[in-house]
PDB file of C-alpha atoms and ligand atoms in Angstrom:
ATOM      1  CA  UNK A   1      61.569 125.683  83.018  1.00 43.00           C
ATOM      2  CA  UNK A   2      63.926 124.639  80.234  1.00 45.00           C
ATOM      3  CA  UNK A   3      64.151 126.760  77.100  1.00 49.00           C
ATOM      4  CA  UNK A   4      65.825 123.903  75.226  1.00 59.00           C
ATOM      5  CA  UNK A   5      63.623 121.978  72.807  1.00 66.00           C
ATOM      6  CA  UNK A   6      63.453 118.277  73.660  1.00 71.00           C
ATOM      7  CA  UNK A   7      64.486 116.147  70.670  1.00 71.00           C
ATOM      8  CA  UNK A   8      62.334 113.180  69.691  1.00 70.00           C
ATOM      9  CA  UNK A   9      64.891 110.620  70.925  1.00 68.00           C
ATOM     10  CA  UNK A  10      64.914 111.985  74.521  1.00 72.00           C
ATOM     11  CA  UNK A  11      62.464 110.249  76.867  1.00 74.00           C
ATOM     12  CA  UNK A  12      60.000 112.697  78.502  1.00 77.00           C
ATOM     13  CA  UNK A  13      61.304 111.989  81.987  1.00 79.00           C
ATOM     14  CA  UNK A  14      64.900 113.011  81.133  1.00 82.00           C
ATOM     15  CA  UNK A  15      66.139 116.049  83.024  1.00 84.00           C
ATOM     16  CA  UNK A  16      67.779 118.052  80.241  1.00 87.00           C
ATOM     17  CA  UNK A  17      68.894 120.891  82.518  1.00 88.00           C
ATOM     18  CA  UNK A  18      71.244 118.918  84.779  1.00 92.00           C
ATOM     19  CA  UNK A  19      74.447 118.042  82.913  1.00 95.00           C
ATOM     20  CA  UNK A  20      74.756 114.278  82.667  1.00 94.00           C
ATOM     21  CA  UNK A  21      78.125 112.518  82.819  1.00 95.00           C
ATOM     22  CA  UNK A  22      76.952 110.097  80.098  1.00 94.00           C
ATOM     23  CA  UNK A  23      75.957 112.898  77.731  1.00 93.00           C
ATOM     24  CA  UNK A  24      79.095 114.947  78.477  1.00 95.00           C
ATOM     25  CA  UNK A  25      81.129 111.868  77.551  1.00 95.00           C
ATOM     26  CA  UNK A  26      79.087 111.579  74.349  1.00 93.00           C
ATOM     27  CA  UNK A  27      79.967 115.218  73.596  1.00 94.00           C
ATOM     28  CA  UNK A  28      83.715 114.591  74.079  1.00 95.00           C
ATOM     29  CA  UNK A  29      83.403 111.680  71.641  1.00 93.00           C
ATOM     30  CA  UNK A  30      81.733 113.920  69.056  1.00 92.00           C
ATOM     31  CA  UNK A  31      78.268 112.341  69.498  1.00 90.00           C
ATOM     32  CA  UNK A  32      74.905 114.092  69.169  1.00 88.00           C
ATOM     33  CA  UNK A  33      73.036 112.742  72.212  1.00 88.00           C
ATOM     34  CA  UNK A  34      73.629 115.741  74.463  1.00 91.00           C
ATOM     35  CA  UNK A  35      71.899 118.988  75.419  1.00 92.00           C
ATOM     36  CA  UNK A  36      73.032 122.601  75.884  1.00 94.00           C
ATOM     37  CA  UNK A  37      73.595 122.117  79.628  1.00 95.00           C
ATOM     38  CA  UNK A  38      75.785 119.055  78.936  1.00 95.00           C
ATOM     39  CA  UNK A  39      77.805 120.896  76.309  1.00 96.00           C
ATOM     40  CA  UNK A  40      78.342 123.963  78.493  1.00 97.00           C
ATOM     41  CA  UNK A  41      79.689 121.959  81.404  1.00 98.00           C
ATOM     42  CA  UNK A  42      81.711 119.710  79.068  1.00 97.00           C
ATOM     43  CA  UNK A  43      83.381 122.846  77.648  1.00 98.00           C
ATOM     44  CA  UNK A  44      84.324 123.878  81.200  1.00 98.00           C
ATOM     45  CA  UNK A  45      85.740 120.395  81.808  1.00 97.00           C
ATOM     46  CA  UNK A  46      87.758 120.698  78.593  1.00 97.00           C
ATOM     47  CA  UNK A  47      89.258 123.937  79.872  1.00 97.00           C
ATOM     48  CA  UNK A  48      90.254 122.128  83.082  1.00 97.00           C
ATOM     49  CA  UNK A  49      91.531 119.083  81.181  1.00 96.00           C
ATOM     50  CA  UNK A  50      92.279 120.049  77.567  1.00 95.00           C
ATOM     51  CA  UNK A  51      93.285 116.485  76.613  1.00 95.00           C
ATOM     52  CA  UNK A  52      89.900 114.994  77.535  1.00 94.00           C
ATOM     53  CA  UNK A  53      88.833 114.340  73.940  1.00 94.00           C
ATOM     54  CA  UNK A  54      92.019 112.343  73.265  1.00 95.00           C
ATOM     55  CA  UNK A  55      91.609 110.559  76.547  1.00 95.00           C
ATOM     56  CA  UNK A  56      88.061 109.326  75.852  1.00 95.00           C
ATOM     57  CA  UNK A  57      89.121 108.056  72.419  1.00 94.00           C
ATOM     58  CA  UNK A  58      92.073 106.227  73.981  1.00 95.00           C
ATOM     59  CA  UNK A  59      89.641 104.746  76.501  1.00 96.00           C
ATOM     60  CA  UNK A  60      87.423 103.451  73.668  1.00 95.00           C
ATOM     61  CA  UNK A  61      90.526 102.010  71.984  1.00 94.00           C
ATOM     62  CA  UNK A  62      91.391 100.191  75.227  1.00 97.00           C
ATOM     63  CA  UNK A  63      87.803  98.892  75.353  1.00 97.00           C
ATOM     64  CA  UNK A  64      88.278  97.399  71.861  1.00 96.00           C
ATOM     65  CA  UNK A  65      91.610  95.793  72.759  1.00 96.00           C
ATOM     66  CA  UNK A  66      90.336  94.398  76.068  1.00 98.00           C
ATOM     67  CA  UNK A  67      87.066  93.041  74.641  1.00 98.00           C
ATOM     68  CA  UNK A  68      88.920  91.456  71.697  1.00 97.00           C
ATOM     69  CA  UNK A  69      91.254  89.757  74.178  1.00 97.00           C
ATOM     70  CA  UNK A  70      88.355  88.614  76.358  1.00 98.00           C
ATOM     71  CA  UNK A  71      86.165  87.351  73.514  1.00 98.00           C
ATOM     72  CA  UNK A  72      88.686  84.569  72.895  1.00 97.00           C
ATOM     73  CA  UNK A  73      88.216  83.452  76.512  1.00 97.00           C
ATOM     74  CA  UNK A  74      84.569  84.069  77.505  1.00 98.00           C
ATOM     75  CA  UNK A  75      81.311  84.511  75.619  1.00 97.00           C
ATOM     76  CA  UNK A  76      79.377  86.643  78.151  1.00 98.00           C
ATOM     77  CA  UNK A  77      79.892  90.372  78.794  1.00 98.00           C
ATOM     78  CA  UNK A  78      78.379  92.558  81.504  1.00 98.00           C
ATOM     79  CA  UNK A  79      79.164  96.198  80.668  1.00 98.00           C
ATOM     80  CA  UNK A  80      78.561  98.341  83.769  1.00 98.00           C
ATOM     81  CA  UNK A  81      78.254 102.084  83.136  1.00 97.00           C
ATOM     82  CA  UNK A  82      78.141 101.314  79.426  1.00 97.00           C
ATOM     83  CA  UNK A  83      77.157 104.811  78.298  1.00 94.00           C
ATOM     84  CA  UNK A  84      75.679 105.681  74.937  1.00 86.00           C
ATOM     85  CA  UNK A  85      76.742 103.000  72.436  1.00 76.00           C
ATOM     86  CA  UNK A  86      78.925 104.374  69.676  1.00 74.00           C
ATOM     87  CA  UNK A  87      80.677 102.611  66.833  1.00 72.00           C
ATOM     88  CA  UNK A  88      82.807  99.819  68.246  1.00 83.00           C
ATOM     89  CA  UNK A  89      80.407  98.998  71.082  1.00 93.00           C
ATOM     90  CA  UNK A  90      81.140  95.918  73.168  1.00 96.00           C
ATOM     91  CA  UNK A  91      78.627  93.598  71.467  1.00 95.00           C
ATOM     92  CA  UNK A  92      80.065  94.438  68.032  1.00 94.00           C
ATOM     93  CA  UNK A  93      83.690  93.873  69.031  1.00 96.00           C
ATOM     94  CA  UNK A  94      82.838  90.682  70.947  1.00 96.00           C
ATOM     95  CA  UNK A  95      80.785  89.217  68.105  1.00 95.00           C
ATOM     96  CA  UNK A  96      83.550  89.895  65.598  1.00 94.00           C
ATOM     97  CA  UNK A  97      85.738  87.500  67.582  1.00 94.00           C
ATOM     98  CA  UNK A  98      83.055  85.178  68.882  1.00 95.00           C
ATOM     99  CA  UNK A  99      79.672  85.033  67.103  1.00 94.00           C
ATOM    100  CA  UNK A 100      78.107  83.381  70.187  1.00 94.00           C
ATOM    101  CA  UNK A 101      79.006  86.293  72.479  1.00 97.00           C
ATOM    102  CA  UNK A 102      76.205  87.840  74.529  1.00 96.00           C
ATOM    103  CA  UNK A 103      76.328  91.305  76.053  1.00 96.00           C
ATOM    104  CA  UNK A 104      74.245  93.108  78.657  1.00 96.00           C
ATOM    105  CA  UNK A 105      74.654  96.867  78.936  1.00 96.00           C
ATOM    106  CA  UNK A 106      73.880  98.537  82.268  1.00 97.00           C
ATOM    107  CA  UNK A 107      73.593 102.274  82.828  1.00 96.00           C
ATOM    108  CA  UNK A 108      71.697 104.610  85.125  1.00 95.00           C
ATOM    109  CA  UNK A 109      71.340 107.359  82.516  1.00 92.00           C
ATOM    110  CA  UNK A 110      67.946 107.426  80.799  1.00 90.00           C
ATOM    111  CA  UNK A 111      69.282 108.731  77.491  1.00 86.00           C
ATOM    112  CA  UNK A 112      71.996 106.073  77.377  1.00 90.00           C
ATOM    113  CA  UNK A 113      69.452 103.358  78.139  1.00 93.00           C
ATOM    114  CA  UNK A 114      66.809 104.632  75.692  1.00 89.00           C
ATOM    115  CA  UNK A 115      69.347 104.951  72.908  1.00 88.00           C
ATOM    116  CA  UNK A 116      70.856 101.526  73.643  1.00 90.00           C
ATOM    117  CA  UNK A 117      67.404  99.944  73.564  1.00 91.00           C
ATOM    118  CA  UNK A 118      66.699 101.523  70.189  1.00 88.00           C
ATOM    119  CA  UNK A 119      70.024 100.390  68.709  1.00 88.00           C
ATOM    120  CA  UNK A 120      69.810  96.888  70.151  1.00 91.00           C
ATOM    121  CA  UNK A 121      66.118  96.169  69.533  1.00 88.00           C
ATOM    122  CA  UNK A 122      66.883  93.879  66.598  1.00 89.00           C
ATOM    123  CA  UNK A 123      70.299  92.679  67.740  1.00 90.00           C
ATOM    124  CA  UNK A 124      70.354  89.082  68.974  1.00 90.00           C
ATOM    125  CA  UNK A 125      72.362  88.310  72.107  1.00 92.00           C
ATOM    126  CA  UNK A 126      72.420  91.872  73.446  1.00 94.00           C
ATOM    127  CA  UNK A 127      70.263  93.544  76.089  1.00 94.00           C
ATOM    128  CA  UNK A 128      70.028  96.646  78.241  1.00 95.00           C
ATOM    129  CA  UNK A 129      69.326  97.073  81.941  1.00 95.00           C
ATOM    130  CA  UNK A 130      68.465 100.451  83.436  1.00 95.00           C
ATOM    131  CA  UNK A 131      70.031 100.260  86.892  1.00 96.00           C
ATOM    132  CA  UNK A 132      72.513 101.750  89.297  1.00 98.00           C
ATOM    133  CA  UNK A 133      75.621  99.555  89.327  1.00 98.00           C
ATOM    134  CA  UNK A 134      76.112 100.291  93.025  1.00 98.00           C
ATOM    135  CA  UNK A 135      73.141  97.980  93.696  1.00 98.00           C
ATOM    136  CA  UNK A 136      74.840  94.809  92.490  1.00 97.00           C
ATOM    137  CA  UNK A 137      72.035  92.558  93.746  1.00 97.00           C
ATOM    138  CA  UNK A 138      69.433  94.440  91.692  1.00 97.00           C
ATOM    139  CA  UNK A 139      71.682  94.529  88.618  1.00 97.00           C
ATOM    140  CA  UNK A 140      72.422  90.807  88.791  1.00 96.00           C
ATOM    141  CA  UNK A 141      68.766  89.930  89.387  1.00 95.00           C
ATOM    142  CA  UNK A 142      67.761  92.019  86.344  1.00 95.00           C
ATOM    143  CA  UNK A 143      70.479  90.373  84.258  1.00 94.00           C
ATOM    144  CA  UNK A 144      69.237  86.905  85.236  1.00 89.00           C
ATOM    145  CA  UNK A 145      65.625  87.884  84.568  1.00 88.00           C
ATOM    146  CA  UNK A 146      66.566  89.135  81.103  1.00 86.00           C
ATOM    147  CA  UNK A 147      67.843  85.593  80.528  1.00 89.00           C
ATOM    148  CA  UNK A 148      70.809  86.757  78.494  1.00 87.00           C
ATOM    149  CA  UNK A 149      73.695  85.780  80.745  1.00 96.00           C
ATOM    150  CA  UNK A 150      74.225  82.590  82.712  1.00 95.00           C
ATOM    151  CA  UNK A 151      76.040  83.677  85.866  1.00 94.00           C
ATOM    152  CA  UNK A 152      77.017  80.077  86.634  1.00 95.00           C
ATOM    153  CA  UNK A 153      79.427  80.335  83.708  1.00 96.00           C
ATOM    154  CA  UNK A 154      82.370  82.791  83.371  1.00 97.00           C
ATOM    155  CA  UNK A 155      81.478  86.367  82.535  1.00 98.00           C
ATOM    156  CA  UNK A 156      83.618  89.380  81.637  1.00 98.00           C
ATOM    157  CA  UNK A 157      82.588  92.251  83.916  1.00 98.00           C
ATOM    158  CA  UNK A 158      83.497  95.560  82.286  1.00 98.00           C
ATOM    159  CA  UNK A 159      83.978  98.803  84.196  1.00 98.00           C
ATOM    160  CA  UNK A 160      85.388 101.244  81.702  1.00 98.00           C
ATOM    161  CA  UNK A 161      85.708 104.816  83.003  1.00 98.00           C
ATOM    162  CA  UNK A 162      82.807 104.386  85.409  1.00 98.00           C
ATOM    163  CA  UNK A 163      84.280 103.912  88.894  1.00 98.00           C
ATOM    164  CA  UNK A 164      85.408 107.578  89.115  1.00 98.00           C
ATOM    165  CA  UNK A 165      81.664 108.276  89.358  1.00 98.00           C
ATOM    166  CA  UNK A 166      81.408 106.127  92.479  1.00 98.00           C
ATOM    167  CA  UNK A 167      82.682 108.220  95.400  1.00 97.00           C
ATOM    168  CA  UNK A 168      84.753 106.700  98.190  1.00 97.00           C
ATOM    169  CA  UNK A 169      81.834 106.870 100.617  1.00 97.00           C
ATOM    170  CA  UNK A 170      79.916 104.440  98.370  1.00 98.00           C
ATOM    171  CA  UNK A 171      82.716 101.883  98.777  1.00 98.00           C
ATOM    172  CA  UNK A 172      83.809 101.220  95.177  1.00 98.00           C
ATOM    173  CA  UNK A 173      86.040  98.323  96.312  1.00 98.00           C
ATOM    174  CA  UNK A 174      83.073  96.678  98.031  1.00 98.00           C
ATOM    175  CA  UNK A 175      80.970  97.109  94.883  1.00 98.00           C
ATOM    176  CA  UNK A 176      83.626  95.536  92.642  1.00 98.00           C
ATOM    177  CA  UNK A 177      83.995  92.701  95.167  1.00 98.00           C
ATOM    178  CA  UNK A 178      80.239  92.056  95.102  1.00 98.00           C
ATOM    179  CA  UNK A 179      80.383  91.440  91.333  1.00 98.00           C
ATOM    180  CA  UNK A 180      83.553  89.397  91.762  1.00 98.00           C
ATOM    181  CA  UNK A 181      81.889  87.173  94.363  1.00 97.00           C
ATOM    182  CA  UNK A 182      78.753  86.733  92.247  1.00 97.00           C
ATOM    183  CA  UNK A 183      80.596  85.580  89.144  1.00 97.00           C
ATOM    184  CA  UNK A 184      81.917  82.100  88.401  1.00 97.00           C
ATOM    185  CA  UNK A 185      85.597  81.150  88.589  1.00 97.00           C
ATOM    186  CA  UNK A 186      87.224  81.857  85.255  1.00 97.00           C
ATOM    187  CA  UNK A 187      85.408  85.223  85.036  1.00 98.00           C
ATOM    188  CA  UNK A 188      87.254  88.430  84.217  1.00 98.00           C
ATOM    189  CA  UNK A 189      87.168  92.092  85.221  1.00 98.00           C
ATOM    190  CA  UNK A 190      88.352  94.767  82.785  1.00 98.00           C
ATOM    191  CA  UNK A 191      88.592  98.309  84.051  1.00 98.00           C
ATOM    192  CA  UNK A 192      89.935 101.711  83.149  1.00 98.00           C
ATOM    193  CA  UNK A 193      90.116 104.515  85.687  1.00 98.00           C
ATOM    194  CA  UNK A 194      91.306 108.132  85.611  1.00 98.00           C
ATOM    195  CA  UNK A 195      94.126 109.102  87.950  1.00 98.00           C
ATOM    196  CA  UNK A 196      95.307 112.227  89.746  1.00 97.00           C
ATOM    197  CA  UNK A 197      98.853 110.810  90.021  1.00 98.00           C
ATOM    198  CA  UNK A 198     100.342 112.884  87.215  1.00 97.00           C
ATOM    199  CA  UNK A 199      98.405 116.138  87.029  1.00 96.00           C
ATOM    200  CA  UNK A 200      96.882 116.809  90.439  1.00 97.00           C
ATOM    201  CA  UNK A 201      96.004 120.439  89.665  1.00 96.00           C
ATOM    202  CA  UNK A 202      94.050 119.572  86.520  1.00 96.00           C
ATOM    203  CA  UNK A 203      92.456 116.667  88.402  1.00 96.00           C
ATOM    204  CA  UNK A 204      91.254 119.027  91.133  1.00 97.00           C
ATOM    205  CA  UNK A 205      89.934 121.506  88.559  1.00 97.00           C
ATOM    206  CA  UNK A 206      88.020 118.872  86.601  1.00 97.00           C
ATOM    207  CA  UNK A 207      86.698 117.378  89.844  1.00 97.00           C
ATOM    208  CA  UNK A 208      85.361 120.818  90.737  1.00 97.00           C
ATOM    209  CA  UNK A 209      83.581 121.086  87.344  1.00 98.00           C
ATOM    210  CA  UNK A 210      81.919 117.694  87.884  1.00 97.00           C
ATOM    211  CA  UNK A 211      80.410 118.809  91.190  1.00 97.00           C
ATOM    212  CA  UNK A 212      77.818 120.462  88.922  1.00 97.00           C
ATOM    213  CA  UNK A 213      77.090 117.262  86.929  1.00 95.00           C
ATOM    214  CA  UNK A 214      74.786 114.313  87.602  1.00 94.00           C
ATOM    215  CA  UNK A 215      77.704 112.491  89.264  1.00 95.00           C
ATOM    216  CA  UNK A 216      80.785 113.831  91.003  1.00 97.00           C
ATOM    217  CA  UNK A 217      84.165 112.564  89.772  1.00 97.00           C
ATOM    218  CA  UNK A 218      86.844 110.972  91.958  1.00 97.00           C
ATOM    219  CA  UNK A 219      90.172 110.392  90.232  1.00 97.00           C
ATOM    220  CA  UNK A 220      92.334 107.922  92.148  1.00 98.00           C
ATOM    221  CA  UNK A 221      95.976 107.000  92.637  1.00 98.00           C
ATOM    222  CA  UNK A 222      97.488 103.859  91.137  1.00 98.00           C
ATOM    223  CA  UNK A 223      97.545 102.297  94.620  1.00 98.00           C
ATOM    224  CA  UNK A 224      93.846 102.992  95.133  1.00 98.00           C
ATOM    225  CA  UNK A 225      92.979 101.592  91.711  1.00 98.00           C
ATOM    226  CA  UNK A 226      95.100  98.485  92.339  1.00 98.00           C
ATOM    227  CA  UNK A 227      93.056  97.890  95.502  1.00 98.00           C
ATOM    228  CA  UNK A 228      89.875  97.763  93.401  1.00 98.00           C
ATOM    229  CA  UNK A 229      91.288  94.701  91.630  1.00 98.00           C
ATOM    230  CA  UNK A 230      91.620  92.695  94.829  1.00 97.00           C
ATOM    231  CA  UNK A 231      91.064  88.961  94.328  1.00 97.00           C
ATOM    232  CA  UNK A 232      91.855  89.022  90.604  1.00 98.00           C
ATOM    233  CA  UNK A 233      95.045  87.721  88.984  1.00 98.00           C
ATOM    234  CA  UNK A 234      96.119  90.424  86.578  1.00 98.00           C
ATOM    235  CA  UNK A 235      96.840  89.325  83.041  1.00 98.00           C
ATOM    236  CA  UNK A 236      99.989  90.711  81.439  1.00 98.00           C
ATOM    237  CA  UNK A 237     101.003  93.541  81.489  1.00 98.00           C
ATOM    238  CA  UNK A 238      99.082  94.160  84.747  1.00 98.00           C
ATOM    239  CA  UNK A 239      97.769  97.557  85.866  1.00 98.00           C
ATOM    240  CA  UNK A 240      99.411 100.016  83.474  1.00 98.00           C
ATOM    241  CA  UNK A 241      98.931 103.347  81.776  1.00 98.00           C
ATOM    242  CA  UNK A 242      95.943 103.050  79.456  1.00 97.00           C
ATOM    243  CA  UNK A 243      97.792 103.222  76.150  1.00 95.00           C
ATOM    244  CA  UNK A 244     100.376 100.665  77.351  1.00 96.00           C
ATOM    245  CA  UNK A 245      97.856  97.849  77.838  1.00 97.00           C
ATOM    246  CA  UNK A 246      98.614  95.483  74.948  1.00 96.00           C
ATOM    247  CA  UNK A 247      98.951  98.154  72.260  1.00 94.00           C
ATOM    248  CA  UNK A 248      98.045  97.053  68.733  1.00 86.00           C
ATOM    249  CA  UNK A 249     100.913  94.920  67.348  1.00 74.00           C
ATOM    250  CA  UNK A 250     101.258  97.237  64.332  1.00 73.00           C
ATOM    251  CA  UNK A 251     101.148 100.318  66.563  1.00 69.00           C
ATOM    252  CA  UNK A 252      97.543 101.158  65.551  1.00 73.00           C
ATOM    253  CA  UNK A 253      96.736 104.766  64.714  1.00 77.00           C
ATOM    254  CA  UNK A 254      99.369 107.433  65.477  1.00 83.00           C
ATOM    255  CA  UNK A 255      99.156 108.559  69.119  1.00 89.00           C
ATOM    256  CA  UNK A 256      97.982 112.218  69.093  1.00 91.00           C
ATOM    257  CA  UNK A 257      99.673 112.825  72.458  1.00 92.00           C
ATOM    258  CA  UNK A 258     102.973 111.323  71.346  1.00 89.00           C
ATOM    259  CA  UNK A 259     102.866 108.539  73.918  1.00 89.00           C
ATOM    260  CA  UNK A 260     102.754 110.967  76.864  1.00 93.00           C
ATOM    261  CA  UNK A 261     100.919 108.811  79.420  1.00 94.00           C
ATOM    262  CA  UNK A 262     100.706 111.739  81.851  1.00 94.00           C
ATOM    263  CA  UNK A 263      98.427 113.597  79.445  1.00 93.00           C
ATOM    264  CA  UNK A 264      96.113 110.558  79.332  1.00 95.00           C
ATOM    265  CA  UNK A 265      96.238 110.057  83.113  1.00 97.00           C
ATOM    266  CA  UNK A 266      94.310 106.816  83.035  1.00 98.00           C
ATOM    267  CA  UNK A 267      95.191 103.320  84.163  1.00 98.00           C
ATOM    268  CA  UNK A 268      93.866 100.068  82.744  1.00 98.00           C
ATOM    269  CA  UNK A 269      93.901  96.411  83.712  1.00 98.00           C
ATOM    270  CA  UNK A 270      92.279  93.073  83.026  1.00 98.00           C
ATOM    271  CA  UNK A 271      92.019  90.584  85.876  1.00 98.00           C
ATOM    272  CA  UNK A 272      91.099  86.919  85.951  1.00 98.00           C
ATOM    273  CA  UNK A 273      89.269  85.120  88.724  1.00 97.00           C
ATOM    274  CA  UNK A 274      91.137  81.864  89.232  1.00 91.00           C
ATOM    275  CA  UNK A 275      89.487  78.540  89.956  1.00 76.00           C
ATOM    276  CA  UNK A 276      88.733  78.178  93.655  1.00 67.00           C
ATOM    277  CA  UNK A 277      88.744  81.959  94.226  1.00 56.00           C
ATOM    278  CA  UNK A 278      85.062  81.957  95.157  1.00 50.00           C
ATOM    279  CA  UNK A 279      85.736  79.470  97.993  1.00 51.00           C
ATOM    280  CA  UNK A 280      88.738  81.360  99.389  1.00 46.00           C
TER     281      UNK A 280
HETATM  282  C1  SAM B   1      82.498 108.132  81.208  1.00 91.14           C
HETATM  283  S1  SAM B   1      81.107 107.206  80.750  1.00 91.14           S
HETATM  284  C2  SAM B   1      81.893 105.686  80.228  1.00 91.14           C
HETATM  285  C3  SAM B   1      81.105 104.943  79.189  1.00 91.14           C
HETATM  286  C4  SAM B   1      81.743 103.637  78.705  1.00 91.14           C
HETATM  287  N1  SAM B   1      81.911 102.708  79.803  1.00 91.14           N
HETATM  288  C5  SAM B   1      83.082 103.877  78.054  1.00 91.14           C
HETATM  289  O1  SAM B   1      84.105 103.641  78.705  1.00 91.14           O
HETATM  290  O2  SAM B   1      83.123 104.307  76.911  1.00 91.14           O
HETATM  291  C6  SAM B   1      80.472 106.719  82.355  1.00 91.14           C
HETATM  292  C7  SAM B   1      79.098 106.068  82.281  1.00 91.14           C
HETATM  293  O3  SAM B   1      78.826 105.491  83.559  1.00 91.14           O
HETATM  294  C8  SAM B   1      77.465 105.741  83.870  1.00 91.14           C
HETATM  295  N2  SAM B   1      77.327 105.669  85.330  1.00 91.14           N
HETATM  296  C9  SAM B   1      77.872 106.491  86.264  1.00 91.14           C
HETATM  297  N3  SAM B   1      77.525 106.089  87.500  1.00 91.14           N
HETATM  298  C10 SAM B   1      76.755 104.983  87.337  1.00 91.14           C
HETATM  299  C11 SAM B   1      76.085 104.117  88.245  1.00 91.14           C
HETATM  300  N4  SAM B   1      76.148 104.301  89.567  1.00 91.14           N
HETATM  301  N5  SAM B   1      75.372 103.077  87.735  1.00 91.14           N
HETATM  302  C12 SAM B   1      75.288 102.883  86.389  1.00 91.14           C
HETATM  303  N6  SAM B   1      75.891 103.676  85.485  1.00 91.14           N
HETATM  304  C13 SAM B   1      76.628 104.711  85.948  1.00 91.14           C
HETATM  305  C14 SAM B   1      77.180 107.110  83.298  1.00 91.14           C
HETATM  306  O4  SAM B   1      75.787 107.309  83.107  1.00 91.14           O
HETATM  307  C15 SAM B   1      77.962 107.032  81.987  1.00 91.14           C
HETATM  308  O5  SAM B   1      77.162 106.517  80.957  1.00 91.14           O
END
């Protein structure tokens, strides 16, 4: 039995003793929606990968840049593995650029979903689906039922830092392809994904830590990540190191890692589904 007191915001059914990848990520970001078990394992992950807190912030910065880019092109967003919304969440960034933008957040973590529902209760054009993204048919049916997105029109599918939690045996490429095939021509995919290309020893160590979390973590090579984007035309600059994807024109905030992409060890890309792709 847990000795940790359950805070009021945690649904009764939440397992607070098994470290959750969503809540560990919240801890790296400096959030408060995490429990002792999450923090303990997150501290072990930080010992294996000391740059993790910079990395998650750089990932959120990429999310802002990618969603800003996309909001000029589409007005529907499907955020898969959305996590616990923090400042600069997708619906906020999208609406800044396009007041008609609609966003559906999908996550399998109960705390992420409960917190998102609370935050979004009074927000027009935003909704939350509690589902496992690996079951694309169930996710898309729930999205249609919620009536927020029209899948006959282009949608931006977002997969930020989530596919490492889909192991190879669950066929991540097949899952991405299922969303690709279910979305209209003119749709987009934006993804970020951790890599073991640069620091294989740290990658192995952090992977070992995550064997004790709610999801295991699989970091992938650039070639493997490129394969996930099959069928999409990559917008410039293509699949690149995270901080190199369309950096802010004025340079943005100073880079705490001095531009060392190996310390970030994440790739990012935005792809576009050309007209006629669905018939190919
Ligand atoms: C590292 S966080 C990323 C959060 C957010 N996308 C971002 O980039 O800031 C990964 C999120 O994916 C969620 N997740 C992992 N596997 C999932 C699955 N199979 N279905 C839905 N969500 C999943 C976790 O619960 C967690 O909230």
